[in-house]
Amino acid sequence: MTAQDSATPPDSISVSGHGEGRTGRGTGSTPGTSPASPTSSAFPVSPASGVPGSPGTRGTSGARGGTLLAVLGVVAFSLTFPSTVWGLESFGPWSLVAVRSALAALIAGCFLLALRVPVPARRHWAGLAVVGGGVVVGFPLLTTLALETSTTSHAAVVVGLLPLTTAAFAAVRTGRRPSRAFWLAALAGAVVVIVFAVRQSGGVLSSGDLYLFGALLVCAAGYTEGGRLAGVMPGWQVVGWALIGCLPLAVTGAAVALSFEPVRLTAHGVIGLGWVAAGSTFFGLYVWYRGMASIGIARASQLQLAQPVLTLVWSVLLLGEHLTPAAPAAAVAVLVCIAVTQRAGT
């Protein structure tokens, strides 16, 4: 599922972090940022969102606990691509995505049922469909297809552009006009990623690169719509109901895909499937939202900037990949561009 997978939660829309951050109601802001800062709210926020605007009102122990939870969320998201590669040892790409989505939906359904969460109003179903199409189906499928031919480190650098892509979608969706500095930094980040992808692919964009760029677009659309919905319900419920909505498609897709794609169960394959379904999708989102609620969007967003770099580390430790000097250099350059967009006025 998740774009969270690629590092931004769907209930937030700022240029930082797997998305964008809400920091207050309407045009409100967090302490230390102006209402025009990129971490300001792009969508109205209601108390139902569960994300407070001022972390400064919380105790020191709560802040420490929130920071720990947010860090756990970032670590969980950073393991998504390596886990997907492991999962592909046992399953075909279509089977892996379908089974992953079905398992994640069952987990989310159990929690929604146990907590007696009411079904969203009918007016929100179209938005949930967009979230499901982008975050639950589109992003996992396209990145899984890409990882059949691309290395994890390569994918991590390309998808590191997701926060900027989401910010651009949010600007279009809300009609806001970010500053020139914001767009220059976003464009610079895009150029870095495109040049990196072309050079790593021998002078032309590979099919894996096209899948990854497509994943950026559909995930950004899902995150943006999820950010709007998170103004009326907690972010984890947005993801949960999006998963439930995709469950019939996931079950049908799993039945069809498993009949065509061979299954060769290995320890790595089972662990990989289990992690992308339960770890990245549910556990990661749960601890991330809890941590973000404790320490605030701005501080949590800074922690999430480390996600692409962590994925590079996992690609070496878990998959034995050999990084070219261009991979960490491009990842750091993208992080600098994201940092600039955070500071640029909107």
PDB file of C-alpha atoms in Angstrom, residues 39-276:
ATOM      1  CA  THR A  39       4.406  23.566   6.300  1.00  0.00           C
ATOM      2  CA  SER A  40       1.199  25.570   6.604  1.00  0.00           C
ATOM      3  CA  SER A  41      -2.111  23.890   5.989  1.00  0.00           C
ATOM      4  CA  ALA A  42      -3.151  23.478   2.394  1.00  0.00           C
ATOM      5  CA  PHE A  43      -6.544  22.168   3.433  1.00  0.00           C
ATOM      6  CA  PRO A  44      -8.837  23.062   6.324  1.00  0.00           C
ATOM      7  CA  VAL A  45      -8.219  21.014   9.427  1.00  0.00           C
ATOM      8  CA  SER A  46     -10.799  19.834  11.873  1.00  0.00           C
ATOM      9  CA  PRO A  47     -10.298  18.378  15.320  1.00  0.00           C
ATOM     10  CA  ALA A  48     -11.124  15.019  13.808  1.00  0.00           C
ATOM     11  CA  SER A  49      -7.753  14.958  12.110  1.00  0.00           C
ATOM     12  CA  GLY A  50      -6.042  14.074  15.327  1.00  0.00           C
ATOM     13  CA  VAL A  51      -2.978  16.141  14.455  1.00  0.00           C
ATOM     14  CA  PRO A  52      -2.388  19.093  16.733  1.00  0.00           C
ATOM     15  CA  GLY A  53      -0.929  22.304  15.488  1.00  0.00           C
ATOM     16  CA  SER A  54       1.280  23.121  18.438  1.00  0.00           C
ATOM     17  CA  PRO A  55       3.730  20.542  19.746  1.00  0.00           C
ATOM     18  CA  GLY A  56       4.997  23.084  22.202  1.00  0.00           C
ATOM     19  CA  THR A  57       2.032  22.485  24.489  1.00  0.00           C
ATOM     20  CA  ARG A  58       3.059  18.908  25.182  1.00  0.00           C
ATOM     21  CA  GLY A  59       5.369  17.695  27.919  1.00  0.00           C
ATOM     22  CA  THR A  60       8.985  16.690  27.412  1.00  0.00           C
ATOM     23  CA  SER A  61       8.279  12.990  27.961  1.00  0.00           C
ATOM     24  CA  GLY A  62       5.454  13.102  25.416  1.00  0.00           C
ATOM     25  CA  ALA A  63       7.738  14.804  22.896  1.00  0.00           C
ATOM     26  CA  ARG A  64      10.411  12.161  23.376  1.00  0.00           C
ATOM     27  CA  GLY A  65       7.897   9.374  22.951  1.00  0.00           C
ATOM     28  CA  GLY A  66       6.456  11.065  19.884  1.00  0.00           C
ATOM     29  CA  THR A  67       9.902  11.452  18.360  1.00  0.00           C
ATOM     30  CA  LEU A  68      10.603   7.763  18.924  1.00  0.00           C
ATOM     31  CA  LEU A  69       7.319   6.775  17.272  1.00  0.00           C
ATOM     32  CA  ALA A  70       7.992   9.041  14.285  1.00  0.00           C
ATOM     33  CA  VAL A  71      11.490   7.565  13.907  1.00  0.00           C
ATOM     34  CA  LEU A  72      10.014   4.055  13.956  1.00  0.00           C
ATOM     35  CA  GLY A  73       7.622   5.112  11.195  1.00  0.00           C
ATOM     36  CA  VAL A  74      10.458   6.430   9.024  1.00  0.00           C
ATOM     37  CA  VAL A  75      12.448   3.223   9.544  1.00  0.00           C
ATOM     38  CA  ALA A  76       9.387   1.137   8.633  1.00  0.00           C
ATOM     39  CA  PHE A  77       8.823   3.096   5.420  1.00  0.00           C
ATOM     40  CA  SER A  78      12.503   2.932   4.452  1.00  0.00           C
ATOM     41  CA  LEU A  79      12.330  -0.882   4.450  1.00  0.00           C
ATOM     42  CA  THR A  80       9.523  -1.018   1.883  1.00  0.00           C
ATOM     43  CA  PHE A  81      11.638  -1.294  -1.267  1.00  0.00           C
ATOM     44  CA  PRO A  82      14.081  -3.912   0.106  1.00  0.00           C
ATOM     45  CA  SER A  83      11.103  -5.909   1.407  1.00  0.00           C
ATOM     46  CA  THR A  84       9.469  -5.717  -2.015  1.00  0.00           C
ATOM     47  CA  VAL A  85      12.616  -7.114  -3.623  1.00  0.00           C
ATOM     48  CA  TRP A  86      12.555  -9.977  -1.123  1.00  0.00           C
ATOM     49  CA  GLY A  87       8.866 -10.558  -1.831  1.00  0.00           C
ATOM     50  CA  LEU A  88       9.598 -10.854  -5.545  1.00  0.00           C
ATOM     51  CA  GLU A  89      11.741 -13.902  -4.775  1.00  0.00           C
ATOM     52  CA  SER A  90       8.532 -15.835  -4.039  1.00  0.00           C
ATOM     53  CA  PHE A  91       5.770 -14.022  -5.920  1.00  0.00           C
ATOM     54  CA  GLY A  92       5.230 -12.429  -9.281  1.00  0.00           C
ATOM     55  CA  PRO A  93       4.759  -8.632  -9.248  1.00  0.00           C
ATOM     56  CA  TRP A  94       0.976  -8.758  -9.732  1.00  0.00           C
ATOM     57  CA  SER A  95       0.527 -11.477  -7.129  1.00  0.00           C
ATOM     58  CA  LEU A  96       2.713  -9.656  -4.601  1.00  0.00           C
ATOM     59  CA  VAL A  97       0.789  -6.391  -4.913  1.00  0.00           C
ATOM     60  CA  ALA A  98      -2.630  -8.047  -4.814  1.00  0.00           C
ATOM     61  CA  VAL A  99      -1.872 -10.282  -1.835  1.00  0.00           C
ATOM     62  CA  ARG A 100      -0.138  -7.415  -0.045  1.00  0.00           C
ATOM     63  CA  SER A 101      -3.163  -5.142  -0.485  1.00  0.00           C
ATOM     64  CA  ALA A 102      -5.590  -7.861   0.599  1.00  0.00           C
ATOM     65  CA  LEU A 103      -3.626  -8.642   3.775  1.00  0.00           C
ATOM     66  CA  ALA A 104      -3.238  -4.950   4.629  1.00  0.00           C
ATOM     67  CA  ALA A 105      -6.973  -4.408   4.108  1.00  0.00           C
ATOM     68  CA  LEU A 106      -7.815  -7.291   6.435  1.00  0.00           C
ATOM     69  CA  ILE A 107      -5.541  -5.858   9.142  1.00  0.00           C
ATOM     70  CA  ALA A 108      -7.044  -2.382   8.719  1.00  0.00           C
ATOM     71  CA  GLY A 109     -10.548  -3.843   8.730  1.00  0.00           C
ATOM     72  CA  CYS A 110      -9.928  -5.614  12.030  1.00  0.00           C
ATOM     73  CA  PHE A 111      -8.815  -2.385  13.677  1.00  0.00           C
ATOM     74  CA  LEU A 112     -11.661  -0.336  12.204  1.00  0.00           C
ATOM     75  CA  LEU A 113     -14.131  -2.958  13.399  1.00  0.00           C
ATOM     76  CA  ALA A 114     -12.564  -3.315  16.849  1.00  0.00           C
ATOM     77  CA  LEU A 115     -12.631   0.453  17.373  1.00  0.00           C
ATOM     78  CA  ARG A 116     -16.161   0.702  15.924  1.00  0.00           C
ATOM     79  CA  VAL A 117     -15.149   3.400  13.469  1.00  0.00           C
ATOM     80  CA  PRO A 118     -18.230   4.594  11.526  1.00  0.00           C
ATOM     81  CA  VAL A 119     -18.346   4.252   7.755  1.00  0.00           C
ATOM     82  CA  PRO A 120     -17.402   7.565   6.048  1.00  0.00           C
ATOM     83  CA  ALA A 121     -20.180   9.682   4.586  1.00  0.00           C
ATOM     84  CA  ARG A 122     -21.029   8.989   0.964  1.00  0.00           C
ATOM     85  CA  ARG A 123     -19.641  12.353  -0.135  1.00  0.00           C
ATOM     86  CA  HIS A 124     -16.153  11.137   0.841  1.00  0.00           C
ATOM     87  CA  TRP A 125     -16.224   7.919  -1.195  1.00  0.00           C
ATOM     88  CA  ALA A 126     -14.950   9.497  -4.414  1.00  0.00           C
ATOM     89  CA  GLY A 127     -11.964  10.957  -2.574  1.00  0.00           C
ATOM     90  CA  LEU A 128     -11.255   7.605  -0.917  1.00  0.00           C
ATOM     91  CA  ALA A 129     -11.324   6.015  -4.380  1.00  0.00           C
ATOM     92  CA  VAL A 130      -8.608   8.427  -5.509  1.00  0.00           C
ATOM     93  CA  VAL A 131      -6.532   7.584  -2.432  1.00  0.00           C
ATOM     94  CA  GLY A 132      -7.030   3.873  -3.060  1.00  0.00           C
ATOM     95  CA  GLY A 133      -6.149   4.163  -6.737  1.00  0.00           C
ATOM     96  CA  GLY A 134      -2.996   6.135  -6.048  1.00  0.00           C
ATOM     97  CA  VAL A 135      -1.699   4.855  -2.723  1.00  0.00           C
ATOM     98  CA  VAL A 136      -3.130   1.341  -2.370  1.00  0.00           C
ATOM     99  CA  VAL A 137      -2.975   0.140  -5.986  1.00  0.00           C
ATOM    100  CA  GLY A 138      -1.029   2.479  -8.263  1.00  0.00           C
ATOM    101  CA  PHE A 139       2.099   3.209  -6.256  1.00  0.00           C
ATOM    102  CA  PRO A 140       2.728  -0.351  -4.990  1.00  0.00           C
ATOM    103  CA  LEU A 141       2.086  -1.881  -8.418  1.00  0.00           C
ATOM    104  CA  LEU A 142       4.242   0.548 -10.400  1.00  0.00           C
ATOM    105  CA  THR A 143       7.147   0.472  -7.941  1.00  0.00           C
ATOM    106  CA  THR A 144       7.004  -3.339  -7.767  1.00  0.00           C
ATOM    107  CA  LEU A 145       7.136  -3.566 -11.566  1.00  0.00           C
ATOM    108  CA  ALA A 146      10.043  -1.097 -11.535  1.00  0.00           C
ATOM    109  CA  LEU A 147      11.979  -3.119  -8.966  1.00  0.00           C
ATOM    110  CA  GLU A 148      11.997  -6.104 -11.319  1.00  0.00           C
ATOM    111  CA  THR A 149      14.583  -4.255 -13.406  1.00  0.00           C
ATOM    112  CA  SER A 150      15.771  -1.335 -11.231  1.00  0.00           C
ATOM    113  CA  THR A 151      17.931  -1.569  -8.145  1.00  0.00           C
ATOM    114  CA  THR A 152      16.527  -0.525  -4.785  1.00  0.00           C
ATOM    115  CA  SER A 153      19.054   2.295  -4.520  1.00  0.00           C
ATOM    116  CA  HIS A 154      18.065   3.624  -7.944  1.00  0.00           C
ATOM    117  CA  ALA A 155      14.362   3.513  -7.045  1.00  0.00           C
ATOM    118  CA  ALA A 156      15.010   5.201  -3.688  1.00  0.00           C
ATOM    119  CA  VAL A 157      16.652   8.200  -5.366  1.00  0.00           C
ATOM    120  CA  VAL A 158      13.892   8.603  -7.968  1.00  0.00           C
ATOM    121  CA  VAL A 159      11.040   8.232  -5.484  1.00  0.00           C
ATOM    122  CA  GLY A 160      12.840  10.648  -3.162  1.00  0.00           C
ATOM    123  CA  LEU A 161      11.261  13.277  -5.395  1.00  0.00           C
ATOM    124  CA  LEU A 162       7.789  12.359  -4.112  1.00  0.00           C
ATOM    125  CA  PRO A 163       7.474  15.180  -1.530  1.00  0.00           C
ATOM    126  CA  LEU A 164       8.074  17.781  -4.239  1.00  0.00           C
ATOM    127  CA  THR A 165       5.654  16.063  -6.630  1.00  0.00           C
ATOM    128  CA  THR A 166       3.011  15.997  -3.918  1.00  0.00           C
ATOM    129  CA  ALA A 167       3.574  19.660  -3.155  1.00  0.00           C
ATOM    130  CA  ALA A 168       3.035  20.536  -6.816  1.00  0.00           C
ATOM    131  CA  PHE A 169      -0.218  18.530  -6.908  1.00  0.00           C
ATOM    132  CA  ALA A 170      -1.367  20.192  -3.708  1.00  0.00           C
ATOM    133  CA  ALA A 171      -0.682  23.640  -5.164  1.00  0.00           C
ATOM    134  CA  VAL A 172      -2.773  22.833  -8.241  1.00  0.00           C
ATOM    135  CA  ARG A 173      -5.544  21.178  -6.194  1.00  0.00           C
ATOM    136  CA  THR A 174      -5.895  24.094  -3.781  1.00  0.00           C
ATOM    137  CA  GLY A 175      -5.216  26.933  -6.211  1.00  0.00           C
ATOM    138  CA  ARG A 176      -2.368  28.242  -4.059  1.00  0.00           C
ATOM    139  CA  ARG A 177       0.649  29.876  -5.651  1.00  0.00           C
ATOM    140  CA  PRO A 178       3.961  28.847  -4.065  1.00  0.00           C
ATOM    141  CA  SER A 179       6.846  31.284  -4.291  1.00  0.00           C
ATOM    142  CA  ARG A 180       9.340  31.376  -7.140  1.00  0.00           C
ATOM    143  CA  ALA A 181      12.025  29.992  -4.820  1.00  0.00           C
ATOM    144  CA  PHE A 182       9.807  26.984  -4.123  1.00  0.00           C
ATOM    145  CA  TRP A 183       9.335  26.184  -7.792  1.00  0.00           C
ATOM    146  CA  LEU A 184      13.013  26.717  -8.601  1.00  0.00           C
ATOM    147  CA  ALA A 185      14.008  24.283  -5.856  1.00  0.00           C
ATOM    148  CA  ALA A 186      11.368  21.786  -6.990  1.00  0.00           C
ATOM    149  CA  LEU A 187      12.551  22.058 -10.588  1.00  0.00           C
ATOM    150  CA  ALA A 188      16.158  21.606  -9.497  1.00  0.00           C
ATOM    151  CA  GLY A 189      15.202  18.445  -7.626  1.00  0.00           C
ATOM    152  CA  ALA A 190      13.390  17.097 -10.686  1.00  0.00           C
ATOM    153  CA  VAL A 191      16.393  17.818 -12.907  1.00  0.00           C
ATOM    154  CA  VAL A 192      18.724  16.034 -10.466  1.00  0.00           C
ATOM    155  CA  VAL A 193      16.544  12.930 -10.468  1.00  0.00           C
ATOM    156  CA  ILE A 194      16.050  12.874 -14.252  1.00  0.00           C
ATOM    157  CA  VAL A 195      19.784  13.306 -14.933  1.00  0.00           C
ATOM    158  CA  PHE A 196      20.563  10.589 -12.385  1.00  0.00           C
ATOM    159  CA  ALA A 197      18.030   8.197 -13.927  1.00  0.00           C
ATOM    160  CA  VAL A 198      19.249   8.811 -17.481  1.00  0.00           C
ATOM    161  CA  ARG A 199      22.924   8.372 -16.572  1.00  0.00           C
ATOM    162  CA  GLN A 200      22.262   5.226 -14.550  1.00  0.00           C
ATOM    163  CA  SER A 201      20.206   3.766 -17.392  1.00  0.00           C
ATOM    164  CA  GLY A 202      22.836   4.231 -20.084  1.00  0.00           C
ATOM    165  CA  GLY A 203      21.661   7.481 -21.618  1.00  0.00           C
ATOM    166  CA  VAL A 204      17.937   6.759 -21.932  1.00  0.00           C
ATOM    167  CA  LEU A 205      15.098   6.298 -19.496  1.00  0.00           C
ATOM    168  CA  SER A 206      14.461   2.610 -18.861  1.00  0.00           C
ATOM    169  CA  SER A 207      11.053   0.989 -18.463  1.00  0.00           C
ATOM    170  CA  GLY A 208      11.744   0.869 -14.718  1.00  0.00           C
ATOM    171  CA  ASP A 209      12.240   4.641 -14.696  1.00  0.00           C
ATOM    172  CA  LEU A 210       8.936   5.152 -16.503  1.00  0.00           C
ATOM    173  CA  TYR A 211       7.194   2.998 -13.899  1.00  0.00           C
ATOM    174  CA  LEU A 212       8.808   5.020 -11.100  1.00  0.00           C
ATOM    175  CA  PHE A 213       7.830   8.373 -12.605  1.00  0.00           C
ATOM    176  CA  GLY A 214       4.301   7.080 -13.074  1.00  0.00           C
ATOM    177  CA  ALA A 215       4.317   5.985  -9.429  1.00  0.00           C
ATOM    178  CA  LEU A 216       5.291   9.516  -8.401  1.00  0.00           C
ATOM    179  CA  LEU A 217       2.295  10.986 -10.210  1.00  0.00           C
ATOM    180  CA  VAL A 218      -0.387   8.591  -8.974  1.00  0.00           C
ATOM    181  CA  CYS A 219       0.946   8.591  -5.422  1.00  0.00           C
ATOM    182  CA  ALA A 220       1.104  12.391  -5.295  1.00  0.00           C
ATOM    183  CA  ALA A 221      -2.511  12.536  -6.444  1.00  0.00           C
ATOM    184  CA  GLY A 222      -3.493  10.040  -3.752  1.00  0.00           C
ATOM    185  CA  TYR A 223      -1.593  11.912  -1.051  1.00  0.00           C
ATOM    186  CA  THR A 224      -3.132  15.220  -2.057  1.00  0.00           C
ATOM    187  CA  GLU A 225      -6.669  13.870  -1.934  1.00  0.00           C
ATOM    188  CA  GLY A 226      -5.848  12.060   1.294  1.00  0.00           C
ATOM    189  CA  GLY A 227      -4.724  15.347   2.784  1.00  0.00           C
ATOM    190  CA  ARG A 228      -8.103  16.863   2.000  1.00  0.00           C
ATOM    191  CA  LEU A 229      -9.946  13.949   3.587  1.00  0.00           C
ATOM    192  CA  ALA A 230      -7.704  14.044   6.652  1.00  0.00           C
ATOM    193  CA  GLY A 231      -9.377  17.328   7.507  1.00  0.00           C
ATOM    194  CA  VAL A 232     -12.531  15.413   8.436  1.00  0.00           C
ATOM    195  CA  MET A 233     -11.171  12.091   9.753  1.00  0.00           C
ATOM    196  CA  PRO A 234      -7.866  10.821  11.217  1.00  0.00           C
ATOM    197  CA  GLY A 235      -5.271  10.028   8.590  1.00  0.00           C
ATOM    198  CA  TRP A 236      -4.981   6.357   9.491  1.00  0.00           C
ATOM    199  CA  GLN A 237      -8.716   5.981   8.945  1.00  0.00           C
ATOM    200  CA  VAL A 238      -8.374   7.524   5.477  1.00  0.00           C
ATOM    201  CA  VAL A 239      -5.824   4.861   4.592  1.00  0.00           C
ATOM    202  CA  GLY A 240      -7.854   2.145   6.322  1.00  0.00           C
ATOM    203  CA  TRP A 241     -11.052   2.882   4.423  1.00  0.00           C
ATOM    204  CA  ALA A 242      -9.120   3.225   1.155  1.00  0.00           C
ATOM    205  CA  LEU A 243      -7.724  -0.266   1.776  1.00  0.00           C
ATOM    206  CA  ILE A 244     -11.174  -1.642   2.557  1.00  0.00           C
ATOM    207  CA  GLY A 245     -12.542  -0.092  -0.617  1.00  0.00           C
ATOM    208  CA  CYS A 246      -9.850  -1.849  -2.656  1.00  0.00           C
ATOM    209  CA  LEU A 247     -10.338  -5.218  -0.932  1.00  0.00           C
ATOM    210  CA  PRO A 248     -12.695  -6.723  -3.577  1.00  0.00           C
ATOM    211  CA  LEU A 249     -10.246  -5.729  -6.326  1.00  0.00           C
ATOM    212  CA  ALA A 250      -7.303  -7.064  -4.310  1.00  0.00           C
ATOM    213  CA  VAL A 251      -8.948 -10.437  -3.636  1.00  0.00           C
ATOM    214  CA  THR A 252      -9.992 -10.830  -7.268  1.00  0.00           C
ATOM    215  CA  GLY A 253      -6.562  -9.743  -8.474  1.00  0.00           C
ATOM    216  CA  ALA A 254      -4.844 -12.175  -6.104  1.00  0.00           C
ATOM    217  CA  ALA A 255      -6.975 -15.092  -7.294  1.00  0.00           C
ATOM    218  CA  VAL A 256      -6.246 -14.333 -10.948  1.00  0.00           C
ATOM    219  CA  ALA A 257      -2.559 -13.458 -10.533  1.00  0.00           C
ATOM    220  CA  LEU A 258      -1.759 -16.482  -8.369  1.00  0.00           C
ATOM    221  CA  SER A 259      -3.221 -18.739 -11.047  1.00  0.00           C
ATOM    222  CA  PHE A 260      -0.849 -17.333 -13.681  1.00  0.00           C
ATOM    223  CA  GLU A 261       2.295 -16.392 -11.783  1.00  0.00           C
ATOM    224  CA  PRO A 262       4.345 -19.147 -10.131  1.00  0.00           C
ATOM    225  CA  VAL A 263       4.822 -19.088  -6.363  1.00  0.00           C
ATOM    226  CA  ARG A 264       8.148 -20.253  -4.943  1.00  0.00           C
ATOM    227  CA  LEU A 265       8.024 -19.720  -1.204  1.00  0.00           C
ATOM    228  CA  THR A 266      11.307 -18.738   0.430  1.00  0.00           C
ATOM    229  CA  ALA A 267      12.086 -17.244   3.818  1.00  0.00           C
ATOM    230  CA  HIS A 268      12.943 -13.918   2.190  1.00  0.00           C
ATOM    231  CA  GLY A 269       9.767 -13.964   0.112  1.00  0.00           C
ATOM    232  CA  VAL A 270       7.471 -14.591   3.065  1.00  0.00           C
ATOM    233  CA  ILE A 271       9.225 -12.002   5.250  1.00  0.00           C
ATOM    234  CA  GLY A 272       9.096  -9.461   2.432  1.00  0.00           C
ATOM    235  CA  LEU A 273       5.375  -9.987   1.863  1.00  0.00           C
ATOM    236  CA  GLY A 274       4.664  -9.832   5.576  1.00  0.00           C
ATOM    237  CA  TRP A 275       6.568  -6.598   6.003  1.00  0.00           C
ATOM    238  CA  VAL A 276       5.069  -4.671   3.080  1.00  0.00           C
TER     239      VAL A 276
END
